[in-house]
Coordinates of C-alpha atoms in Angstrom, one line a residue:
X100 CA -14.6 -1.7 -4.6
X101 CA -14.2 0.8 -2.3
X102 CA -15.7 4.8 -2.6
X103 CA -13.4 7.3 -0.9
X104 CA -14.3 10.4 -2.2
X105 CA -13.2 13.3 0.3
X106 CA -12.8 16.9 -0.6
X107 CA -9.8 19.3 -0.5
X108 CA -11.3 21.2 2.5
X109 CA -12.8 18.1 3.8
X110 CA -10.8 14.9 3.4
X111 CA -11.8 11.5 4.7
X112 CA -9.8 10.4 7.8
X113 CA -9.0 6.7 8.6
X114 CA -6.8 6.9 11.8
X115 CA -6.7 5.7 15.7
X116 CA -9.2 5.5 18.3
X117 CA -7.2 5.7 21.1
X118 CA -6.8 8.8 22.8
X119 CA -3.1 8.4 22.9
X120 CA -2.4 8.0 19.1
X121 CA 0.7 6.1 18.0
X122 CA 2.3 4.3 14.9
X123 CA 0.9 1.3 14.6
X124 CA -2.2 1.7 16.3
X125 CA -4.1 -0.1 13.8
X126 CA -4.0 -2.1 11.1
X127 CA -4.3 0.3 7.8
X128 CA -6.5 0.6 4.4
X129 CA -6.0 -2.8 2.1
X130 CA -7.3 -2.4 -1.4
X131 CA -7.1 -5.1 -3.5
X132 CA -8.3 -5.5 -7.8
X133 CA -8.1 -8.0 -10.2
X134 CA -5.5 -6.8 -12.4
X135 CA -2.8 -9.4 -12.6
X136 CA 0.7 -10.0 -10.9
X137 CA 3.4 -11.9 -11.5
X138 CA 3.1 -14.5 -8.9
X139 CA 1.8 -17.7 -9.5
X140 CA -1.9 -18.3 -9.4
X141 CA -3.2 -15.2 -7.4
X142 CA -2.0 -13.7 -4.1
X143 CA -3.9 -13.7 -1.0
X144 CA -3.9 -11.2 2.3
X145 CA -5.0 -13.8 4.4
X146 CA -1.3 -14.0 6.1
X147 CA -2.6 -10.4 7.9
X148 CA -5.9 -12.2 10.0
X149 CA -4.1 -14.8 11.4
X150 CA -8.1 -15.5 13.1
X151 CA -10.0 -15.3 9.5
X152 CA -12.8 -17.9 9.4
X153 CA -12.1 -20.2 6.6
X154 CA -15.3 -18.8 4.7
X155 CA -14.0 -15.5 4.2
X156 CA -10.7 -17.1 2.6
X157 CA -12.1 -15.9 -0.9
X158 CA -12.3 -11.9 0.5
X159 CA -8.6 -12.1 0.7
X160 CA -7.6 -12.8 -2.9
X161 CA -6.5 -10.5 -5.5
X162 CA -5.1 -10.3 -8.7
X163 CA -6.4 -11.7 -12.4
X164 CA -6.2 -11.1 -16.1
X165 CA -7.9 -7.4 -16.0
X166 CA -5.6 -4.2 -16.2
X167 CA -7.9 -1.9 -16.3
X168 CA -9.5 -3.4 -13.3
X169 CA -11.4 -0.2 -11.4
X170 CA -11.4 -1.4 -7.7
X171 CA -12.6 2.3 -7.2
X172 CA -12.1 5.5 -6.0
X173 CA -10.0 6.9 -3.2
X174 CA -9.0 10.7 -3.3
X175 CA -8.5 13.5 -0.4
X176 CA -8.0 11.3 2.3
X177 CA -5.7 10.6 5.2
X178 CA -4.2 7.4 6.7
X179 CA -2.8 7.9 10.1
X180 CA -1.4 5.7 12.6
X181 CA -1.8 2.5 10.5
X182 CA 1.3 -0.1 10.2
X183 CA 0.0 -2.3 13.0
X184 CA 2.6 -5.2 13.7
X185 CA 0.9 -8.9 12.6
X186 CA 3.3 -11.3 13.4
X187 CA 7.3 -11.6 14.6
X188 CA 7.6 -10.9 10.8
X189 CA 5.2 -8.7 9.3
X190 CA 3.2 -5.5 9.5
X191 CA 0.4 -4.0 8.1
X192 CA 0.8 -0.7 5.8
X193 CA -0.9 2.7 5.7
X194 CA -2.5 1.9 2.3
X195 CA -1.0 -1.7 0.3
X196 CA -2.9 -1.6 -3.3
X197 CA -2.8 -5.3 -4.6
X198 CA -4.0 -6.5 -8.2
X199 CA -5.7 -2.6 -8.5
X200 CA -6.1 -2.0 -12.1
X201 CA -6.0 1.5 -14.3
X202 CA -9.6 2.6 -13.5
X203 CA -9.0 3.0 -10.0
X204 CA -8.2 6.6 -9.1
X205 CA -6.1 7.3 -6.6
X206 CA -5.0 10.9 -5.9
X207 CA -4.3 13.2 -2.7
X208 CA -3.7 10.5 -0.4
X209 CA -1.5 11.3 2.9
X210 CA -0.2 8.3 5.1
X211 CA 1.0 9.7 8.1
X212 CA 3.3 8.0 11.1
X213 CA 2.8 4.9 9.3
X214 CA 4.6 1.7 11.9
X215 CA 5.9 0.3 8.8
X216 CA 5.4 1.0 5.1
X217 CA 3.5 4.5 4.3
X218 CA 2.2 3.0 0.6
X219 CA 2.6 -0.5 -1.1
X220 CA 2.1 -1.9 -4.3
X221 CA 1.6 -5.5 -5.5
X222 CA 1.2 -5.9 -8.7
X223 CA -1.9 -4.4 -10.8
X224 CA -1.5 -1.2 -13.5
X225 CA -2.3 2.4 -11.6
X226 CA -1.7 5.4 -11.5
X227 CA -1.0 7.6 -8.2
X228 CA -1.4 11.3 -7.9
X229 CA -0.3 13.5 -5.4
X230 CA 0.6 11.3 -2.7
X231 CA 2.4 12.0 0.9
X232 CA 4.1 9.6 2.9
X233 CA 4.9 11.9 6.9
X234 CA 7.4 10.2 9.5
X235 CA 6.5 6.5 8.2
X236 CA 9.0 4.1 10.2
X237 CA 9.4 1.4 7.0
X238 CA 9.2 2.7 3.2
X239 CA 7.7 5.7 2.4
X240 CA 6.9 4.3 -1.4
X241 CA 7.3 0.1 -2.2
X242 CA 6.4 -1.7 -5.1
X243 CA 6.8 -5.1 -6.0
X244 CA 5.1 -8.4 -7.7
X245 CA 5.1 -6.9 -11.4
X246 CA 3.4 -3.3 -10.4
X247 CA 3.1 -1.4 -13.6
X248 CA 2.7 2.2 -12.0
X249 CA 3.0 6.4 -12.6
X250 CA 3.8 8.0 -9.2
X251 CA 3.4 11.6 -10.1
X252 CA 3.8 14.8 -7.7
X253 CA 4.2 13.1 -4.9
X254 CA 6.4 13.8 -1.2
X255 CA 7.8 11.6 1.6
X256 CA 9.2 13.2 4.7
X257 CA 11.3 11.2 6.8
X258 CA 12.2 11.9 10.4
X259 CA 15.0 10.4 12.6
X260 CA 12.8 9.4 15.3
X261 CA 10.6 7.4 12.9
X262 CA 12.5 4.7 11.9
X263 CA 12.6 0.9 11.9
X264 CA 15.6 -1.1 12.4
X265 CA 15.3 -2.6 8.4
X266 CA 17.1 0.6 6.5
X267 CA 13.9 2.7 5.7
X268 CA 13.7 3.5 2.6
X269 CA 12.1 6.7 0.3
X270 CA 11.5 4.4 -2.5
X271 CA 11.7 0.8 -3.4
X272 CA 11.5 -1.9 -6.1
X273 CA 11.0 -5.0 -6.2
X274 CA 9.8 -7.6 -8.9
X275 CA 9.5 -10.4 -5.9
X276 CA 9.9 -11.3 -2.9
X277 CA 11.1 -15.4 -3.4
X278 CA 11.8 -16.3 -6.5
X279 CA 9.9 -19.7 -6.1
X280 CA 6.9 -17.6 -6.3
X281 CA 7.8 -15.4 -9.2
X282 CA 6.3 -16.5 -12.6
X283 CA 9.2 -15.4 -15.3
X284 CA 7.1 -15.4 -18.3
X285 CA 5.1 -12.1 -16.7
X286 CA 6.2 -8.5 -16.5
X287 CA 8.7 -7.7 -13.5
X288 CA 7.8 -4.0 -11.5
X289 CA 8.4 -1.0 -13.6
X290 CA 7.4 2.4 -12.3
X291 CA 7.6 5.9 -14.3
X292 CA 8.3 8.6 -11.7
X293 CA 7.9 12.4 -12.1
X294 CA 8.3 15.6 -9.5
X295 CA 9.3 13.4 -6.5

């Protein structure tokens, strides 16, 4: 559970340490709930720390039975510089929300020049508020893996110069990724969108 409760005046800032700051400096904000998805079993973020020691295995799952999960609060804050690359295939996010359940709040939440995907979610039942995706190079707004979610008032900005060579996207949908590991007799992504 995570409490990331910045102010409109004051918001909390994840971003780079270098003095040089660029897209994919670092790896990004994970959040992950018990609310369920539509994979088999649960999913696990272990694929990102290729160097995990075997006993923090279990700190990498997410998902369950739970909608209303509540993996916390995270509101007026920035994510900049996030997206780091993990392997020839994959990349961190600026924020990836996995298994987070309907008593999570997220709201005014800015992911800015983002190395791949700005926001991503797997599965779980939220709601996001006020959300801004600046110059990311992947998807500005992804969800796959049965995520039931409201994306409400929200804003991507896309820039020429920031892009990947995968067709970014503004928004994307996705109910798996291979359909070995998609469990048909659970609920495929649905999302509600209003003042995009």
């Amino acid at each position: 559970k995570i409490i990331a409760e910045g102010y409109q005046t004051d918001p909390i800032i994840f971003t780079s340490n270098r003095s040089v700051k660029r897209a994919g400096d670092w790896g990004g904000v994970i959040i992950l709930g018990g609310a369920p998805v539509n994979r088999f079993g649960s999913g696990s973020v272990a694929s990102y720390y290729p160097n995990l020691n075997a006993a923090d295995y279990a700190h990498t799952n997410y998902g369950g039975n739970n909608p209303i999960h509540s993996s916390g609060v995270f509101k007026y804050v920035r994510i900049e510089y996030a997206g780091k690359r993990v392997s020839q295939e994959g990349y961190f996010n600026g924020l990836l929300l996995a298994g987070v359940g309907s008593d999570t709040e997220i709201r005014n939440v800015m992911v800015s020049n983002s190395g791949e995907d700005a926001f991503e979610v797997w599965g779980g039942k939220i709601s996001l508020f006020n959300l801004v995706s600046y110059r990311a190079k992947g998807t500005d707004f992804k969800f796959n893996y049965g995520a039931n979610s409201k994306l409400s008032n929200s804003l991507a900005i896309r820039s020429p110069y920031a892009s990947n060579d995968e067709r970014s996207r503004c928004l994307e949908l996705l109910s798996y990724d291979k359909k070995e590991e998609f469990d048909f007799t659970k609920s495929k992504t649905s999302l509600e969108a209003r003042n995009l």
